[in-house]
Amino acid sequence: MNSSISWTKAYVPDLDCTAQEYMDAMTLSGTKVEGYTELDKNLDKIIVGKINKIEKHPDADKLVICQVQVDEAGTEVQIVTGAANVKEGDKVPVVLDGGHVASSHKDGESENGFKIKKGKLRGVDSFGMMCSIDELGSNTDMYPDAAEDGIYILSDNPEYADAPIGSDAVELLGLHDVVFEYEVTSNRVDCFGQIGIAREVAATFRKDLVLQEVKETGNNEDVNDYVSVEVQAPELCSRYVARVVKNIKLAPSPEWMQRRLASVGIRPINNIVDITNYVMEEYAQPMHAYDLDKLADHKIVVRKAHKDEPFMTLDGQERVLDDTMLVICDGEKPVGVAGIMGGENSKITDDVTTMLFEAATFDGTNIRKSGKKLGMRTDAQAKFEKGLDPNNAIDAMNRACQLIEELGAGEVVGGAVDVYPVKKEPITITYNVEKINALLGTDIDEDTMVAYFEKLDLTVDREKKEVLVPTWRQDLERLADLAEEVARFFGYDNIPMTLPSGSATAGGLSEKMQHENMARDIVEAYGFMEGMTFSFESPKVYDKLLLPADDVLRKSIAIMNPLGEDYSVMRTSAIGGMLISLATNYNRRNQNVRLYELANVYLPKSLPLTELPEEQMQLTLGMYGEGDFFTMKGVVESLMQRMGLKKAAKYDPQAGKSFLHPGRQAKVIYEGCEVAYLGEVHPEVLDNFSIGQKAYIAVVNMKQLSELASFDVKYVGIPKFPAMTRDISLTMKKEVLAGDIEDTIRTKGGKLIESVTLFDIYEGAQLTQGYKSMAYKIVFRAPDRTLKDEEVNKAMDKIIRALEEKEIVLRS
Amino acid sequence: MRSRCHFSDKLDKLNEIKVSFLGKKGELTSILKSMKDVAPEDRPKVGQMVNDARSKIEEHLEEKKKAFEQALREEKMKAETIDVTLPGQRIPEGHRHPNTKTLEEVENIFIGMGYEVVEGPEIERDYYNFEALNIPADHPAKDEQDTFYITQDILLRTQTSSVQVHEMEKGRLPIRMIAPGRVFRSDEVDATHSPTFHQIEGLVVDKNITFSDLKGTLQEFAKRLFGEDTKVKFRPHHFQFTEPSAEMDVTCFKCGGKGCRFCKGEGWVEILGCGMVHPHVLEMSGIDPEEYTGFAFGVGLERIALFKYEIDDMRLLYENDTRFLKQF
């Protein structure tokens, strides 16, 4: 939404402030100004001049020497120009020596404009420049009477012909103006119109709002003799107003109207189109004009379109409608898509004599959906989408007809066809000064509040403590809404700053979050850096991870309207994201990379989704460079240890992960629960992700870990009695797992065992092929006595016998 | 005797000297041994003399020994001198993501004011994301948010405001909470947009909560996060689930409000949206708006992180390049 200060001043004549003051004050009262443009920013010393004499340049065929009169007294300056469209007697904009223009013929537009100095052109003195509209910072779209390629001949326009010589040409052309750009919030439909903005301006600056009086219009004929209207879908069209204008005389609209339209970026076309646009701007009520002679039976029918009904809109595009869309029809066929665009078949052309003016109120949601389906977004549609006030339609219509008469654009037929079955009535809201103050934390008196309300054209009944809310303010429904109005004009800045009183609360992180932060601390101590990846990914990741067709990880939740395939399913694991991150680092030659991510994966309970899925927090670790499987395992062990999972965990090599090396993966079982898995990334998966060296990952189920976590610590006395240590060296088949050996030692050794430590592994020449040797240090201790050799020997015998049963024998 | 000491500069030599005087065959020992030759009346006197000499010698030797040991240690340490400018040995250090670091700062500020940190589902029902926040079906505000849908009724939450509703439904009052978390909007990835990002929602519901409390709380938050000199400005705005609503700007932390390239010359940076909880929202969650009032706010975590660390491209946050991550 844009407005110009000159247009706003038409409604708020006493407004007097700088552009910056305007921007700040309006923003603070709730009409956010995004920025502004001063149209005369780079225009200086530009006057209306008259070309008295034109001579040929002695040395250049394409240049002429003009004697230009620059004041009423008759002073002339000599200006050399290459423009071909000037003739003696023309009045033109002239920038004098030392003046400024916005753009140059040669260099185009510039941020700071161009300074014009006297100089010589091919040896002849020139003391200024005659200007084209582009040099004045605008263009022929906005000034259709200006020459396309040449000097702007002001005297060709009857409205400028009498401009005094030497007067300010920038003033004449309405360029001493400032254009503001707003961000209007969706609840303030009224502020999509100039009057709505002006009302906010008047309230903000405490000035009077002066609206033009809309007069009775029309001849003594009856519009009902010209047209009939039938609304078949009243649920989508709450009001339809039609009036007829005959004896149309198409012409350019007056300069004041052209200038106002141009100031907000609307291109002037002709009086009828300009009036339609002008009223839409003024009232935020879109209007449409049909050529009445092209409407079969001189009839309007508002109905839903038929399925697959074809229709050509006035931009010449063939559209296919469906049965949810609203169309405006004549006696036979559609002539417009309601609220979006009229039809090619009924549009106003130069030979129009009689037209039908439409001002209607359509259902915003329906218009929005239809526009989306058709891939269209017109200015009218953008306004209808917000949900317009039906009471505004008749005002806009009458204003348009008034302008038709004032501009002599045609003869308005008496009366209006107004189909408005359910009238929208204004509502009343009870105001309560104490409650408003209690909500805001202020102490504002009733008089002040009432003054704010009245400034916004709310009618106040102080007796009943009620305000009557005009229907254009559909955002005002209850006390809180009134409180906001009070706050806006009291000034958000003036409301004090306090801290909440009331009952104290403990606050803090949940246990889950505390555990997550602990996990962060632990893995960071091992050099892992926290990464973040998206929650959705491509289903192709499953193939890259070599997941079998029935793998549970493939059962992911699909997004109905994704941003393309790469982001189309909710991830069931963060491994894809992790491997992509590792690959990014590998590709950028970063060495020794260790990353982790703590994030949810989304596990559906059934597909398609009927209930919310499980969001499972997982800690995913990934690394390449220094370290191997056992480095990763150390991190997992440390994590479990620090989270209080102090018993021995089982590392089961049958982890069944397709994306991990089949001989280098394990799932981690603690008290029967799978807490985590880890392994070396499968070489084929590495290839799929373009990672050129071994990588390792681990995935920890944080929920499981959290449930098992225990931070109860009970002090155990520091041993008072000496330990006894035995070293044993064992040989066994290669396949035997160290975990099993340790298990056996611990179970058979019983309570006396303090620790079991593997200190050597040997595979090689001195052993039978397929065998390995492992050496353990076993420490025995009793808390209450010094152990005797016999006790330890007995325990060792038990251990060795048990090992032998498993074909694990003492190395000889 | 004295002169002999001067010539010895080694500890073992010193020991030799000690033995030569005080040893079994030492000079003083032999004097004591020959005591029998001394007249009995002189014996105490001679004994005294010998003992005096002995302690003098011992004292002297001890002194010497200490000096030698000192010199020896110094010589040794001199030889042990290292180049302290050689690099230290460090274990590789991990780092928090800048989002997490920023979040922890924000959490600490609010925990200090008695706020509980809570979470809600990222895949959410339409009701919690929209309807219960006063955004009914077909409301244009729903379109503005570019929602990802899973089914007609289940979606990826577009705002952490959904957690407000879950908290209010629990019926435990008063509420002082913040809810950080991931949110999703259908925005193409570029330097300032990401389809996944994070918000921190705040909600206070209690008796007598006022708009001035909202202002005071958020000013406190801004000062603690960006520095004591930070100023805040509240501008009216519109959100469906708050009334009155506001946006809060803070003075640009780069130029302090003078205006720079970073704040596009404005001196202010928009940081969050906030407002008094809409009475209808309270009603829908079973809280009586006549008895209770509240305020809510929503902050974009990335927005703050980008500003705070002067990161100029949001994509860096999700690439996980270690050269980026290790800076935090």
GROMACS .gro file of C-alpha atoms in nm, chain A residues 203-359:
model
  157
  203ALA     CA    1  -0.588   1.053   1.462
  204THR     CA    2  -0.209   1.029   1.486
  205PHE     CA    3  -0.143   1.400   1.433
  206ARG     CA    4  -0.465   1.511   1.610
  207LYS     CA    5  -0.590   1.694   1.298
  208ASP     CA    6  -0.933   1.712   1.141
  209LEU     CA    7  -1.037   1.459   0.879
  210VAL     CA    8  -1.225   1.630   0.597
  211LEU     CA    9  -1.395   1.389   0.359
  212GLN     CA   10  -1.556   1.504   0.037
  213GLU     CA   11  -1.931   1.510   0.035
  214VAL     CA   12  -2.078   1.242  -0.190
  215LYS     CA   13  -2.373   1.397  -0.366
  216GLU     CA   14  -2.688   1.253  -0.511
  217THR     CA   15  -2.626   1.162  -0.876
  218GLY     CA   16  -2.821   1.043  -1.178
  219ASN     CA   17  -3.083   1.162  -1.424
  220ASN     CA   18  -3.451   1.095  -1.381
  221GLU     CA   19  -3.443   0.762  -1.560
  222ASP     CA   20  -3.461   0.436  -1.364
  223VAL     CA   21  -3.167   0.200  -1.368
  224ASN     CA   22  -3.409  -0.092  -1.347
  225ASP     CA   23  -3.517  -0.018  -1.699
  226TYR     CA   24  -3.160  -0.076  -1.812
  227VAL     CA   25  -3.042  -0.376  -1.617
  228SER     CA   26  -3.151  -0.653  -1.380
  229VAL     CA   27  -2.932  -0.833  -1.131
  230GLU     CA   28  -2.981  -1.181  -0.988
  231VAL     CA   29  -2.747  -1.317  -0.720
  232GLN     CA   30  -2.772  -1.696  -0.718
  233ALA     CA   31  -2.489  -1.747  -0.470
  234PRO     CA   32  -2.561  -1.501  -0.187
  235GLU     CA   33  -2.326  -1.692   0.046
  236LEU     CA   34  -2.034  -1.582  -0.172
  237CYS     CA   35  -2.169  -1.239  -0.269
  238SER     CA   36  -2.317  -1.051   0.022
  239ARG     CA   37  -2.387  -0.738  -0.179
  240TYR     CA   38  -2.405  -0.643  -0.546
  241VAL     CA   39  -2.454  -0.279  -0.645
  242ALA     CA   40  -2.497  -0.182  -1.010
  243ARG     CA   41  -2.544   0.155  -1.174
  244VAL     CA   42  -2.556   0.254  -1.538
  245VAL     CA   43  -2.375   0.537  -1.719
  246LYS     CA   44  -2.476   0.629  -2.073
  247ASN     CA   45  -2.347   0.868  -2.340
  248ILE     CA   46  -1.994   0.796  -2.234
  249LYS     CA   47  -1.729   1.037  -2.356
  250LEU     CA   48  -1.389   0.874  -2.321
  251ALA     CA   49  -1.114   1.129  -2.263
  252PRO     CA   50  -0.805   1.169  -2.051
  253SER     CA   51  -0.890   1.235  -1.688
  254PRO     CA   52  -0.789   1.570  -1.538
  255GLU     CA   53  -0.433   1.624  -1.427
  256TRP     CA   54  -0.516   1.622  -1.055
  257MET     CA   55  -0.658   1.272  -1.087
  258GLN     CA   56  -0.376   1.152  -1.311
  259ARG     CA   57  -0.121   1.291  -1.067
  260ARG     CA   58  -0.278   1.121  -0.766
  261LEU     CA   59  -0.300   0.788  -0.944
  262ALA     CA   60   0.056   0.825  -1.072
  263SER     CA   61   0.180   0.911  -0.722
  264VAL     CA   62   0.071   0.570  -0.595
  265GLY     CA   63   0.200   0.393  -0.904
  266ILE     CA   64  -0.119   0.360  -1.108
  267ARG     CA   65  -0.091   0.446  -1.474
  268PRO     CA   66  -0.353   0.691  -1.601
  269ILE     CA   67  -0.549   0.549  -1.900
  270ASN     CA   68  -0.874   0.737  -1.959
  271ASN     CA   69  -1.147   0.896  -1.749
  272ILE     CA   70  -1.354   0.579  -1.699
  273VAL     CA   71  -1.064   0.351  -1.608
  274ASP     CA   72  -0.907   0.623  -1.395
  275ILE     CA   73  -1.229   0.683  -1.200
  276THR     CA   74  -1.258   0.309  -1.134
  277ASN     CA   75  -0.901   0.296  -1.007
  278TYR     CA   76  -0.932   0.620  -0.818
  279VAL     CA   77  -1.232   0.502  -0.622
  280MET     CA   78  -1.071   0.166  -0.554
  281GLU     CA   79  -0.775   0.354  -0.410
  282GLU     CA   80  -0.989   0.593  -0.213
  283TYR     CA   81  -1.234   0.346  -0.062
  284ALA     CA   82  -1.042   0.017  -0.089
  285GLN     CA   83  -1.346  -0.103  -0.283
  286PRO     CA   84  -1.265  -0.255  -0.622
  287MET     CA   85  -1.506  -0.164  -0.900
  288HIS     CA   86  -1.558  -0.304  -1.245
  289ALA     CA   87  -1.708  -0.155  -1.562
  290TYR     CA   88  -1.886  -0.365  -1.827
  291ASP     CA   89  -1.997  -0.248  -2.170
  292LEU     CA   90  -2.372  -0.278  -2.117
  293ASP     CA   91  -2.439  -0.331  -2.486
  294LYS     CA   92  -2.225  -0.644  -2.477
  295LEU     CA   93  -2.426  -0.796  -2.189
  296ALA     CA   94  -2.688  -1.038  -2.327
  297ASP     CA   95  -3.038  -0.953  -2.205
  298HIS     CA   96  -2.887  -0.657  -2.015
  299LYS     CA   97  -2.877  -0.889  -1.723
  300ILE     CA   98  -2.626  -0.976  -1.449
  301VAL     CA   99  -2.632  -1.318  -1.287
  302VAL     CA  100  -2.388  -1.397  -1.003
  303ARG     CA  101  -2.341  -1.773  -0.981
  304LYS     CA  102  -2.085  -2.047  -0.934
  305ALA     CA  103  -1.901  -2.148  -1.250
  306HIS     CA  104  -1.961  -2.486  -1.406
  307LYS     CA  105  -1.695  -2.750  -1.386
  308ASP     CA  106  -1.432  -2.692  -1.655
  309GLU     CA  107  -1.614  -2.385  -1.787
  310PRO     CA  108  -1.380  -2.203  -2.027
  311PHE     CA  109  -1.344  -1.828  -2.001
  312MET     CA  110  -1.121  -1.563  -2.154
  313THR     CA  111  -1.022  -1.290  -1.911
  314LEU     CA  112  -0.963  -0.937  -2.038
  315ASP     CA  113  -0.587  -0.993  -2.047
  316GLY     CA  114  -0.659  -1.228  -2.338
  317GLN     CA  115  -0.578  -1.544  -2.140
  318GLU     CA  116  -0.798  -1.850  -2.177
  319ARG     CA  117  -0.885  -1.983  -1.828
  320VAL     CA  118  -1.061  -2.297  -1.716
  321LEU     CA  119  -1.293  -2.244  -1.418
  322ASP     CA  120  -1.427  -2.495  -1.170
  323ASP     CA  121  -1.751  -2.521  -0.976
  324THR     CA  122  -1.615  -2.356  -0.660
  325MET     CA  123  -1.541  -2.028  -0.837
  326LEU     CA  124  -1.779  -1.740  -0.851
  327VAL     CA  125  -1.852  -1.585  -1.190
  328ILE     CA  126  -2.044  -1.280  -1.305
  329CYS     CA  127  -2.263  -1.371  -1.604
  330ASP     CA  128  -2.494  -1.192  -1.839
  331GLY     CA  129  -2.812  -1.356  -1.965
  332GLU     CA  130  -2.607  -1.624  -2.144
  333LYS     CA  131  -2.246  -1.658  -2.041
  334PRO     CA  132  -1.977  -1.555  -1.792
  335VAL     CA  133  -1.850  -1.200  -1.836
  336GLY     CA  134  -1.612  -1.187  -1.540
  337VAL     CA  135  -1.443  -1.394  -1.270
  338ALA     CA  136  -1.588  -1.235  -0.958
  339GLY     CA  137  -1.345  -1.011  -0.777
  340ILE     CA  138  -1.049  -1.116  -0.987
  341MET     CA  139  -1.080  -1.005  -1.348
  342GLY     CA  140  -1.341  -0.913  -1.605
  343GLY     CA  141  -1.389  -1.085  -1.937
  344GLU     CA  142  -1.254  -1.007  -2.280
  345ASN     CA  143  -1.613  -1.032  -2.409
  346SER     CA  144  -1.752  -0.741  -2.206
  347LYS     CA  145  -1.461  -0.508  -2.158
  348ILE     CA  146  -1.482  -0.137  -2.225
  349THR     CA  147  -1.345  -0.041  -2.565
  350ASP     CA  148  -1.312   0.294  -2.735
  351ASP     CA  149  -1.657   0.270  -2.895
  352VAL     CA  150  -1.843   0.219  -2.565
  353THR     CA  151  -2.157   0.426  -2.517
  354THR     CA  152  -2.330   0.270  -2.214
  355MET     CA  153  -2.167   0.088  -1.929
  356LEU     CA  154  -2.260  -0.096  -1.614
  357PHE     CA  155  -2.065  -0.011  -1.300
  358GLU     CA  156  -2.025  -0.289  -1.047
  359ALA     CA  157  -1.937  -0.250  -0.678
   0.00000   0.00000   0.00000
